[in-house]
Amino acid sequence: MEFKKCERCGSFFLSESNICGNCSPKDTFELSKLRTYFEGDVNTTSIDSIAVDTGISVKNLNRYLENEEFSKISSKLNIGNVKL
Ligand SMILES: [Zn+2]
């Protein structure tokens, strides 16, 4: 275990994950929202419109879409490698 900087709020914490304990419920909530969103008919081609539709910030969306489970979607949207 080592000190990590939370990718959401920037605070330091001791964990195996990249997200601190305060933020992980928010991540879980937004991820389930995102999964539900992608289950529908998504004609979105930009991460900005996903952000508008879901209310999830572009910064967090970029992080979520790096997950293996969204690899199909992010390659389709061509946003998987976008860094802000
Ligand atoms: Zn945090």
Tab-separated table of C-alpha atoms and ligand atoms in Angstrom:
chain	number	residue	atom	x	y	z
A	1	MET	CA	0.000	0.000	0.000
A	2	GLU	CA	1.171	3.501	-0.750
A	3	PHE	CA	-0.083	7.041	-0.575
A	4	LYS	CA	-2.126	7.915	-3.611
A	5	LYS	CA	-3.584	11.178	-4.784
A	6	CYS	CA	-7.310	10.860	-5.342
A	7	GLU	CA	-8.127	11.367	-9.015
A	8	ARG	CA	-11.410	13.031	-8.111
A	9	CYS	CA	-10.723	15.418	-5.254
A	10	GLY	CA	-6.934	15.474	-5.146
A	11	SER	CA	-6.591	14.532	-1.492
A	12	PHE	CA	-3.968	12.047	-0.380
A	13	PHE	CA	-5.047	8.731	1.012
A	14	LEU	CA	-3.756	5.234	1.663
A	15	SER	CA	-5.298	2.644	-0.592
A	16	GLU	CA	-4.874	0.287	-3.506
A	17	SER	CA	-7.418	2.188	-5.570
A	18	ASN	CA	-7.063	5.511	-7.356
A	19	ILE	CA	-10.044	7.053	-5.619
A	20	CYS	CA	-10.347	7.965	-1.937
A	21	GLY	CA	-13.039	6.653	0.372
A	22	ASN	CA	-15.000	9.903	0.208
A	23	CYS	CA	-15.214	9.816	-3.555
A	24	SER	CA	-15.665	6.131	-4.260
A	25	PRO	CA	-19.459	6.199	-3.581
A	26	LYS	CA	-19.752	9.059	-6.080
A	27	ASP	CA	-17.746	7.069	-8.603
A	28	THR	CA	-19.930	4.019	-8.079
A	29	PHE	CA	-23.055	6.127	-8.504
A	30	GLU	CA	-21.855	7.819	-11.680
A	31	LEU	CA	-20.578	4.572	-13.167
A	32	SER	CA	-23.964	2.926	-12.754
A	33	LYS	CA	-25.573	6.017	-14.286
A	34	LEU	CA	-23.166	5.758	-17.220
A	35	ARG	CA	-23.862	2.038	-17.718
A	36	THR	CA	-27.594	2.743	-17.769
A	37	TYR	CA	-27.010	5.566	-20.227
A	38	PHE	CA	-25.052	3.344	-22.626
A	39	GLU	CA	-27.718	0.634	-22.411
A	40	GLY	CA	-30.074	2.972	-24.217
A	41	ASP	CA	-29.894	4.171	-27.789
A	42	VAL	CA	-26.797	6.282	-27.765
A	43	ASN	CA	-26.137	8.295	-30.880
A	44	THR	CA	-23.636	10.464	-29.148
A	45	THR	CA	-20.366	11.109	-30.861
A	46	SER	CA	-18.817	13.480	-28.385
A	47	ILE	CA	-17.902	13.249	-24.764
A	48	ASP	CA	-19.342	16.705	-24.210
A	49	SER	CA	-22.862	15.593	-25.048
A	50	ILE	CA	-22.487	12.550	-22.780
A	51	ALA	CA	-21.477	14.962	-20.034
A	52	VAL	CA	-24.559	17.087	-20.704
A	53	ASP	CA	-26.871	14.046	-20.842
A	54	THR	CA	-25.541	12.354	-17.725
A	55	GLY	CA	-24.427	15.333	-15.661
A	56	ILE	CA	-21.035	13.685	-15.206
A	57	SER	CA	-18.021	15.938	-15.721
A	58	VAL	CA	-15.848	15.476	-18.810
A	59	LYS	CA	-12.854	14.873	-16.597
A	60	ASN	CA	-14.589	12.003	-14.809
A	61	LEU	CA	-16.030	10.638	-18.051
A	62	ASN	CA	-12.551	10.413	-19.542
A	63	ARG	CA	-11.447	8.469	-16.511
A	64	TYR	CA	-14.423	6.073	-16.591
A	65	LEU	CA	-14.099	5.473	-20.315
A	66	GLU	CA	-10.565	4.233	-19.807
A	67	ASN	CA	-12.122	1.260	-18.026
A	68	GLU	CA	-12.009	-2.012	-19.931
A	69	GLU	CA	-15.800	-2.348	-19.780
A	70	PHE	CA	-16.257	0.823	-21.841
A	71	SER	CA	-13.466	0.118	-24.344
A	72	LYS	CA	-15.931	-0.622	-27.170
A	73	ILE	CA	-17.782	2.607	-26.589
A	74	SER	CA	-14.712	4.756	-26.188
A	75	SER	CA	-13.130	3.398	-29.366
A	76	LYS	CA	-16.379	4.106	-31.205
A	77	LEU	CA	-16.398	7.621	-29.846
A	78	ASN	CA	-12.684	7.921	-30.431
A	79	ILE	CA	-12.212	9.480	-27.041
A	80	GLY	CA	-10.368	6.719	-25.220
A	81	ASN	CA	-6.987	8.363	-25.516
A	82	VAL	CA	-8.056	11.940	-25.046
A	83	LYS	CA	-6.266	13.642	-22.201
A	84	LEU	CA	-7.388	16.961	-20.862
B	1	ZN	ZN	-11.376	11.882	-3.336
